[in-house]
Amino acid sequence: MKLAVFNAYRIGVVDGEQVYDITQVLPEPLRDWRYGHMNWLIAHWSSMLPAIHAARAAAQPLALASVNLHAPVPNAPHVFAAPANYRKHINELGVRSVSKGRSAREQGFFLKAPGSVVGPHSKIVLPRGSQRRFDHESELAVIIGRAGRDIPRAQAMDYVFGYACLMDLTMRIEPGVAEEERSMRKSFASFTPVGPFLVTADEVPHPDALQNRLWVNGELRQDANTRDMIVDIPEMIELVSSVLALSPGDIIASGTPEGVGPMLPGDTVTIEIERVGRMSLHVIEAAQVAPRAF
Ligand code: MN
């Protein structure tokens, strides 16, 4: 199933070019906590499935083109991310990388602020007037379905709810000049576009064999396969859950392949992951210079 969050944070089932509103399955007290609709639905998925199917069957279809899509998990408790998780990406950034040749296996994970997550209809907003380099990274997002701690990799896939496309956008360091923390550089508002939908795991039987591509203004920049990940999805879940508990709606950004490069205001960045979806976002400059300029 493809799930979308649209308009006033309503939940929809997407089928082709249409969306079916199933928000009515949510309990009444939740209606005021609209950002958390999807978290609740993921946590109660199995027991809610009959009601979801019934609501889907009764709903009038809306044209997908007519709705405003948000990130399919607009309120992720955590956004975990794998650094340097494709062999050919390691070292491609030279001195602008803090990885120093180490992969995700040695580095573990880092965090992106959940507040940096936006949806497919948002814009990528760069700081106004910045001379820094801002890069795109094309990544498969893994959406967690169940709470769990210390999950061995053999059981890890039972904790996956689904997948989405994710752009891990980054302000690069300038060695010797500006070497801010990775979490901050990757947490500007809009630096984690997720979408266009949440595709449930049953529709993606082989997440370890998906083509992952990214274009800037139609020019192919990244083109790789998830089979080339160094730390695969089960090992990533094992790693994160060895540190803290995973929660329903958590996002794991699984790392970028080679081809990372800069984006500028006026560009259009497009990501496509096989079976998961495709989305394009425009890059703009912020309306004003921030009090702390970068
Ligand atoms: Mn990344």
mmCIF file of C-alpha atoms and ligand atoms in Angstrom:
data_model
loop_
_atom_site.group_PDB
_atom_site.id
_atom_site.type_symbol
_atom_site.label_atom_id
_atom_site.label_comp_id
_atom_site.label_asym_id
_atom_site.label_seq_id
_atom_site.Cartn_x
_atom_site.Cartn_y
_atom_site.Cartn_z
ATOM 1 C CA MET A 1 0.000 0.000 0.000
ATOM 2 C CA LYS A 2 1.109 3.545 -0.711
ATOM 3 C CA LEU A 3 0.247 5.983 2.063
ATOM 4 C CA ALA A 4 0.234 9.751 1.794
ATOM 5 C CA VAL A 5 -0.206 12.638 4.203
ATOM 6 C CA PHE A 6 -2.011 15.494 2.463
ATOM 7 C CA ASN A 7 -3.792 18.835 2.924
ATOM 8 C CA ALA A 8 -4.614 19.287 6.671
ATOM 9 C CA TYR A 9 -2.442 16.265 7.514
ATOM 10 C CA ARG A 10 -5.087 13.825 6.333
ATOM 11 C CA ILE A 11 -4.076 10.244 5.643
ATOM 12 C CA GLY A 12 -4.655 8.803 2.204
ATOM 13 C CA VAL A 13 -4.169 5.548 0.359
ATOM 14 C CA VAL A 14 -2.685 6.244 -3.067
ATOM 15 C CA ASP A 15 -3.693 4.170 -6.059
ATOM 16 C CA GLY A 16 -2.364 5.287 -9.416
ATOM 17 C CA GLU A 17 -3.161 8.968 -9.850
ATOM 18 C CA GLN A 18 -5.792 9.002 -7.118
ATOM 19 C CA VAL A 19 -5.839 9.259 -3.358
ATOM 20 C CA TYR A 20 -8.491 7.839 -1.009
ATOM 21 C CA ASP A 21 -8.960 9.644 2.299
ATOM 22 C CA ILE A 22 -8.984 7.216 5.249
ATOM 23 C CA THR A 23 -8.498 9.767 8.049
ATOM 24 C CA GLN A 24 -11.818 8.676 9.594
ATOM 25 C CA VAL A 25 -10.209 5.487 10.947
ATOM 26 C CA LEU A 26 -8.240 7.560 13.453
ATOM 27 C CA PRO A 27 -9.700 7.818 16.970
ATOM 28 C CA GLU A 28 -11.479 11.110 17.667
ATOM 29 C CA PRO A 29 -9.043 12.377 20.357
ATOM 30 C CA LEU A 30 -6.209 12.181 17.835
ATOM 31 C CA ARG A 31 -7.808 14.586 15.378
ATOM 32 C CA ASP A 32 -6.215 17.582 17.108
ATOM 33 C CA TRP A 33 -2.756 16.008 16.966
ATOM 34 C CA ARG A 34 -2.676 15.905 13.211
ATOM 35 C CA TYR A 35 1.099 15.769 12.851
ATOM 36 C CA GLY A 36 1.026 12.469 14.699
ATOM 37 C CA HIS A 37 -1.661 10.759 12.616
ATOM 38 C CA MET A 38 0.791 8.603 10.721
ATOM 39 C CA ASN A 39 2.762 7.656 13.839
ATOM 40 C CA TRP A 40 -0.412 6.354 15.439
ATOM 41 C CA LEU A 41 -1.505 4.541 12.309
ATOM 42 C CA ILE A 42 1.878 2.823 11.926
ATOM 43 C CA ALA A 43 1.849 1.757 15.587
ATOM 44 C CA HIS A 44 -1.664 0.275 15.263
ATOM 45 C CA TRP A 45 -1.375 -0.936 11.677
ATOM 46 C CA SER A 46 -2.265 -4.639 12.019
ATOM 47 C CA SER A 47 -5.353 -4.089 14.139
ATOM 48 C CA MET A 48 -6.500 -1.177 11.955
ATOM 49 C CA LEU A 49 -6.088 -2.927 8.625
ATOM 50 C CA PRO A 50 -9.757 -4.059 8.270
ATOM 51 C CA ALA A 51 -10.963 -0.513 9.038
ATOM 52 C CA ILE A 52 -8.416 0.926 6.585
ATOM 53 C CA HIS A 53 -9.638 -1.360 3.810
ATOM 54 C CA ALA A 54 -13.264 -0.476 4.569
ATOM 55 C CA ALA A 55 -12.534 3.259 4.583
ATOM 56 C CA ARG A 56 -10.585 2.960 1.355
ATOM 57 C CA ALA A 57 -13.480 1.121 -0.313
ATOM 58 C CA ALA A 58 -16.004 3.748 0.809
ATOM 59 C CA ALA A 59 -13.917 6.831 -0.014
ATOM 60 C CA GLN A 60 -14.440 9.056 -3.026
ATOM 61 C CA PRO A 61 -11.168 9.297 -4.941
ATOM 62 C CA LEU A 62 -9.384 12.628 -5.132
ATOM 63 C CA ALA A 63 -6.991 13.455 -7.943
ATOM 64 C CA LEU A 64 -3.471 13.165 -6.607
ATOM 65 C CA ALA A 65 -2.570 16.249 -8.628
ATOM 66 C CA SER A 66 -5.143 18.283 -6.682
ATOM 67 C CA VAL A 67 -3.814 17.667 -3.155
ATOM 68 C CA ASN A 68 -0.915 19.162 -1.201
ATOM 69 C CA LEU A 69 1.431 16.368 -0.160
ATOM 70 C CA HIS A 70 3.387 16.538 3.095
ATOM 71 C CA ALA A 71 6.134 14.176 4.152
ATOM 72 C CA PRO A 72 4.460 10.789 4.703
ATOM 73 C CA VAL A 73 5.912 10.746 8.239
ATOM 74 C CA PRO A 74 5.766 14.427 9.199
ATOM 75 C CA ASN A 75 6.507 13.768 12.872
ATOM 76 C CA ALA A 76 9.301 11.204 12.942
ATOM 77 C CA PRO A 77 10.500 10.670 16.517
ATOM 78 C CA HIS A 78 14.049 10.256 15.198
ATOM 79 C CA VAL A 79 15.858 10.590 11.904
ATOM 80 C CA PHE A 80 18.867 8.293 12.070
ATOM 81 C CA ALA A 81 21.324 8.388 9.201
ATOM 82 C CA ALA A 82 24.156 6.231 7.953
ATOM 83 C CA PRO A 83 27.323 8.107 6.992
ATOM 84 C CA ALA A 84 29.632 6.781 4.258
ATOM 85 C CA ASN A 85 27.650 3.645 3.471
ATOM 86 C CA TYR A 86 28.615 3.075 -0.175
ATOM 87 C CA ARG A 87 32.226 2.190 -0.975
ATOM 88 C CA LYS A 88 32.547 4.497 -3.984
ATOM 89 C CA HIS A 89 31.175 7.484 -2.061
ATOM 90 C CA ILE A 90 33.848 7.210 0.626
ATOM 91 C CA ASN A 91 36.598 9.723 -0.115
ATOM 92 C CA GLU A 92 34.807 11.302 -3.104
ATOM 93 C CA LEU A 93 34.392 14.512 -1.084
ATOM 94 C CA GLY A 94 38.087 14.669 -0.247
ATOM 95 C CA VAL A 95 38.873 17.242 2.429
ATOM 96 C CA ARG A 96 35.225 18.302 2.626
ATOM 97 C CA SER A 97 34.314 15.003 4.344
ATOM 98 C CA VAL A 98 34.692 14.260 8.043
ATOM 99 C CA SER A 99 34.627 10.503 7.379
ATOM 100 C CA LYS A 100 38.389 10.198 6.733
ATOM 101 C CA GLY A 101 37.955 6.945 4.854
ATOM 102 C CA ARG A 102 35.830 5.334 7.567
ATOM 103 C CA SER A 103 32.549 3.684 6.581
ATOM 104 C CA ALA A 104 29.245 3.504 8.430
ATOM 105 C CA ARG A 105 30.492 0.272 10.029
ATOM 106 C CA GLU A 106 33.189 2.195 11.900
ATOM 107 C CA GLN A 107 31.299 5.480 12.360
ATOM 108 C CA GLY A 108 27.871 4.156 13.365
ATOM 109 C CA PHE A 109 24.989 6.564 12.790
ATOM 110 C CA PHE A 110 24.346 10.286 13.159
ATOM 111 C CA LEU A 111 21.107 12.210 13.715
ATOM 112 C CA LYS A 112 19.311 14.711 11.544
ATOM 113 C CA ALA A 113 16.797 16.992 13.282
ATOM 114 C CA PRO A 114 13.255 15.652 12.628
ATOM 115 C CA GLY A 115 12.267 19.298 12.081
ATOM 116 C CA SER A 116 14.327 19.306 8.877
ATOM 117 C CA VAL A 117 11.883 16.833 7.262
ATOM 118 C CA VAL A 118 9.639 18.208 4.510
ATOM 119 C CA GLY A 119 7.428 16.664 1.857
ATOM 120 C CA PRO A 120 7.529 16.357 -1.911
ATOM 121 C CA HIS A 121 5.687 19.651 -2.508
ATOM 122 C CA SER A 122 8.035 21.720 -0.358
ATOM 123 C CA LYS A 123 11.025 23.661 -1.571
ATOM 124 C CA ILE A 124 14.658 23.160 -0.611
ATOM 125 C CA VAL A 125 15.624 26.426 1.081
ATOM 126 C CA LEU A 126 19.295 27.414 1.184
ATOM 127 C CA PRO A 127 20.569 30.186 3.469
ATOM 128 C CA ARG A 128 20.354 33.522 1.678
ATOM 129 C CA GLY A 129 23.566 34.838 0.183
ATOM 130 C CA SER A 130 25.682 31.908 1.374
ATOM 131 C CA GLN A 131 28.992 31.143 -0.330
ATOM 132 C CA ARG A 132 29.070 27.656 1.185
ATOM 133 C CA ARG A 133 28.651 24.445 -0.787
ATOM 134 C CA PHE A 134 25.313 22.636 -0.394
ATOM 135 C CA ASP A 135 25.105 19.038 -1.651
ATOM 136 C CA HIS A 136 22.438 16.510 -2.540
ATOM 137 C CA GLU A 137 22.522 12.902 -1.317
ATOM 138 C CA SER A 138 20.079 10.343 -2.716
ATOM 139 C CA GLU A 139 18.958 7.814 -0.099
ATOM 140 C CA LEU A 140 16.450 5.074 0.616
ATOM 141 C CA ALA A 141 14.509 5.871 3.797
ATOM 142 C CA VAL A 142 13.513 2.951 6.007
ATOM 143 C CA ILE A 143 10.417 3.644 8.131
ATOM 144 C CA ILE A 144 10.233 1.722 11.401
ATOM 145 C CA GLY A 145 6.956 0.024 12.317
ATOM 146 C CA ARG A 146 7.412 -1.330 15.847
ATOM 147 C CA ALA A 147 9.136 -0.305 19.038
ATOM 148 C CA GLY A 148 12.198 -2.357 19.826
ATOM 149 C CA ARG A 149 15.558 -2.430 21.581
ATOM 150 C CA ASP A 150 18.566 -4.695 20.969
ATOM 151 C CA ILE A 151 17.121 -6.160 17.775
ATOM 152 C CA PRO A 152 19.396 -8.832 16.253
ATOM 153 C CA ARG A 153 19.824 -8.458 12.507
ATOM 154 C CA ALA A 154 18.101 -11.799 11.849
ATOM 155 C CA GLN A 155 14.849 -10.314 13.211
ATOM 156 C CA ALA A 156 15.382 -6.738 12.051
ATOM 157 C CA MET A 157 13.214 -6.798 8.933
ATOM 158 C CA ASP A 158 10.163 -7.563 11.109
ATOM 159 C CA TYR A 159 10.535 -4.011 12.423
ATOM 160 C CA VAL A 160 10.391 -2.338 9.012
ATOM 161 C CA PHE A 161 7.061 -0.751 8.148
ATOM 162 C CA GLY A 162 7.978 0.641 4.765
ATOM 163 C CA TYR A 163 10.139 2.820 2.585
ATOM 164 C CA ALA A 164 10.314 6.264 1.023
ATOM 165 C CA CYS A 165 12.717 8.361 -1.022
ATOM 166 C CA LEU A 166 14.885 10.674 1.069
ATOM 167 C CA MET A 167 17.273 13.471 0.161
ATOM 168 C CA ASP A 168 19.942 13.994 2.804
ATOM 169 C CA LEU A 169 20.961 17.589 2.082
ATOM 170 C CA THR A 170 24.126 18.966 3.540
ATOM 171 C CA MET A 171 26.170 22.090 4.029
ATOM 172 C CA ARG A 172 29.769 20.955 3.527
ATOM 173 C CA ILE A 173 32.666 21.806 5.778
ATOM 174 C CA GLU A 174 35.443 24.085 4.536
ATOM 175 C CA PRO A 175 38.561 22.638 6.143
ATOM 176 C CA GLY A 176 40.376 25.052 8.419
ATOM 177 C CA VAL A 177 37.660 27.672 7.943
ATOM 178 C CA ALA A 178 34.282 26.252 8.860
ATOM 179 C CA GLU A 179 33.976 22.748 10.273
ATOM 180 C CA GLU A 180 30.618 22.718 12.040
ATOM 181 C CA GLU A 181 29.053 19.570 13.468
ATOM 182 C CA ARG A 182 27.510 17.239 10.882
ATOM 183 C CA SER A 183 24.135 17.171 12.664
ATOM 184 C CA MET A 184 23.798 20.951 12.369
ATOM 185 C CA ARG A 185 24.971 21.136 8.770
ATOM 186 C CA LYS A 186 22.376 18.536 7.766
ATOM 187 C CA SER A 187 19.502 19.953 9.828
ATOM 188 C CA PHE A 188 18.596 23.218 8.116
ATOM 189 C CA ALA A 189 14.810 23.394 7.679
ATOM 190 C CA SER A 190 13.909 21.517 4.469
ATOM 191 C CA PHE A 191 17.198 19.573 4.340
ATOM 192 C CA THR A 192 15.426 16.203 4.647
ATOM 193 C CA PRO A 193 12.789 15.866 1.924
ATOM 194 C CA VAL A 194 10.919 12.542 2.345
ATOM 195 C CA GLY A 195 8.291 11.077 0.039
ATOM 196 C CA PRO A 196 6.376 11.170 -2.133
ATOM 197 C CA PHE A 197 4.594 8.356 -0.258
ATOM 198 C CA LEU A 198 5.262 5.741 2.357
ATOM 199 C CA VAL A 199 5.333 2.399 0.541
ATOM 200 C CA THR A 200 4.619 -0.510 2.859
ATOM 201 C CA ALA A 201 7.245 -3.237 3.098
ATOM 202 C CA ASP A 202 5.099 -5.893 1.394
ATOM 203 C CA GLU A 203 5.382 -3.890 -1.857
ATOM 204 C CA VAL A 204 9.186 -3.839 -1.660
ATOM 205 C CA PRO A 205 10.229 -7.475 -1.265
ATOM 206 C CA HIS A 206 13.894 -6.786 -2.080
ATOM 207 C CA PRO A 207 14.950 -3.480 -0.514
ATOM 208 C CA ASP A 208 18.555 -4.645 -0.958
ATOM 209 C CA ALA A 209 18.249 -4.520 -4.767
ATOM 210 C CA LEU A 210 16.724 -1.157 -5.674
ATOM 211 C CA GLN A 211 18.088 1.291 -8.219
ATOM 212 C CA ASN A 212 18.543 4.701 -6.588
ATOM 213 C CA ARG A 213 18.912 7.703 -8.912
ATOM 214 C CA LEU A 214 19.115 11.460 -8.562
ATOM 215 C CA TRP A 215 19.102 14.188 -11.186
ATOM 216 C CA VAL A 216 19.797 17.926 -11.018
ATOM 217 C CA ASN A 217 17.976 19.865 -13.750
ATOM 218 C CA GLY A 218 17.489 16.603 -15.624
ATOM 219 C CA GLU A 219 21.186 15.660 -15.532
ATOM 220 C CA LEU A 220 21.785 12.264 -13.922
ATOM 221 C CA ARG A 221 24.139 12.752 -10.953
ATOM 222 C CA GLN A 222 23.675 9.608 -8.855
ATOM 223 C CA ASP A 223 22.884 6.127 -10.145
ATOM 224 C CA ALA A 224 23.536 3.148 -7.885
ATOM 225 C CA ASN A 225 21.886 0.136 -6.318
ATOM 226 C CA THR A 226 21.049 -0.496 -2.669
ATOM 227 C CA ARG A 227 22.883 -3.826 -2.947
ATOM 228 C CA ASP A 228 26.103 -1.825 -2.711
ATOM 229 C CA MET A 229 25.425 -0.632 0.830
ATOM 230 C CA ILE A 230 28.230 -1.495 3.245
ATOM 231 C CA VAL A 231 25.961 -1.737 6.298
ATOM 232 C CA ASP A 232 22.690 -3.242 5.073
ATOM 233 C CA ILE A 233 19.249 -2.482 6.498
ATOM 234 C CA PRO A 234 19.155 -5.355 9.032
ATOM 235 C CA GLU A 235 22.602 -4.455 10.360
ATOM 236 C CA MET A 236 21.588 -0.781 10.579
ATOM 237 C CA ILE A 237 18.540 -1.661 12.669
ATOM 238 C CA GLU A 238 20.719 -3.858 14.868
ATOM 239 C CA LEU A 239 23.203 -1.003 15.269
ATOM 240 C CA VAL A 240 20.695 1.741 16.107
ATOM 241 C CA SER A 241 18.643 -0.444 18.453
ATOM 242 C CA SER A 242 21.819 -1.443 20.291
ATOM 243 C CA VAL A 243 22.106 2.214 21.321
ATOM 244 C CA LEU A 244 18.477 3.174 21.987
ATOM 245 C CA ALA A 245 14.915 2.024 21.376
ATOM 246 C CA LEU A 246 13.415 2.355 17.928
ATOM 247 C CA SER A 247 9.891 3.807 17.744
ATOM 248 C CA PRO A 248 7.088 3.546 15.183
ATOM 249 C CA GLY A 249 7.637 6.263 12.597
ATOM 250 C CA ASP A 250 11.379 6.526 13.093
ATOM 251 C CA ILE A 251 13.235 7.143 9.845
ATOM 252 C CA ILE A 252 16.582 5.623 8.968
ATOM 253 C CA ALA A 253 18.354 7.323 6.050
ATOM 254 C CA SER A 254 20.427 4.473 4.668
ATOM 255 C CA GLY A 255 23.283 6.451 3.154
ATOM 256 C CA THR A 256 24.172 7.920 -0.197
ATOM 257 C CA PRO A 257 26.033 6.382 -3.110
ATOM 258 C CA GLU A 258 28.668 8.183 -5.152
ATOM 259 C CA GLY A 259 27.863 11.177 -7.333
ATOM 260 C CA VAL A 260 27.196 13.619 -4.478
ATOM 261 C CA GLY A 261 27.451 17.162 -5.755
ATOM 262 C CA PRO A 262 26.343 20.731 -5.297
ATOM 263 C CA MET A 263 22.938 22.313 -5.838
ATOM 264 C CA LEU A 264 22.175 25.977 -6.317
ATOM 265 C CA PRO A 265 19.127 28.230 -6.056
ATOM 266 C CA GLY A 266 17.053 27.748 -9.204
ATOM 267 C CA ASP A 267 17.936 24.051 -9.530
ATOM 268 C CA THR A 268 15.424 21.211 -9.548
ATOM 269 C CA VAL A 269 16.511 18.055 -7.744
ATOM 270 C CA THR A 270 14.762 14.774 -8.602
ATOM 271 C CA ILE A 271 15.100 11.477 -6.762
ATOM 272 C CA GLU A 272 13.745 8.143 -7.952
ATOM 273 C CA ILE A 273 14.002 4.814 -6.172
ATOM 274 C CA GLU A 274 12.708 1.713 -7.862
ATOM 275 C CA ARG A 275 9.317 0.529 -6.459
ATOM 276 C CA VAL A 276 9.388 3.369 -3.910
ATOM 277 C CA GLY A 277 8.693 6.471 -5.979
ATOM 278 C CA ARG A 278 9.945 9.673 -7.496
ATOM 279 C CA MET A 279 9.804 13.301 -6.434
ATOM 280 C CA SER A 280 11.242 16.637 -7.595
ATOM 281 C CA LEU A 281 11.916 19.666 -5.428
ATOM 282 C CA HIS A 282 12.982 23.170 -6.415
ATOM 283 C CA VAL A 283 15.902 24.861 -4.699
ATOM 284 C CA ILE A 284 15.431 28.462 -3.556
ATOM 285 C CA GLU A 285 17.178 30.957 -1.292
ATOM 286 C CA ALA A 286 15.662 31.934 2.056
ATOM 287 C CA ALA A 287 13.697 35.201 1.982
ATOM 288 C CA GLN A 288 16.099 36.880 4.370
ATOM 289 C CA VAL A 289 19.618 36.535 5.726
ATOM 290 C CA ALA A 290 19.565 34.718 9.081
ATOM 291 C CA PRO A 291 20.991 36.558 12.115
ATOM 292 C CA ARG A 292 23.741 33.942 12.133
ATOM 293 C CA ALA A 293 24.767 33.816 8.497
ATOM 294 C CA PHE A 294 26.504 30.819 6.919
HETATM 295 MN MN MN B 1 23.736 10.924 3.795
#
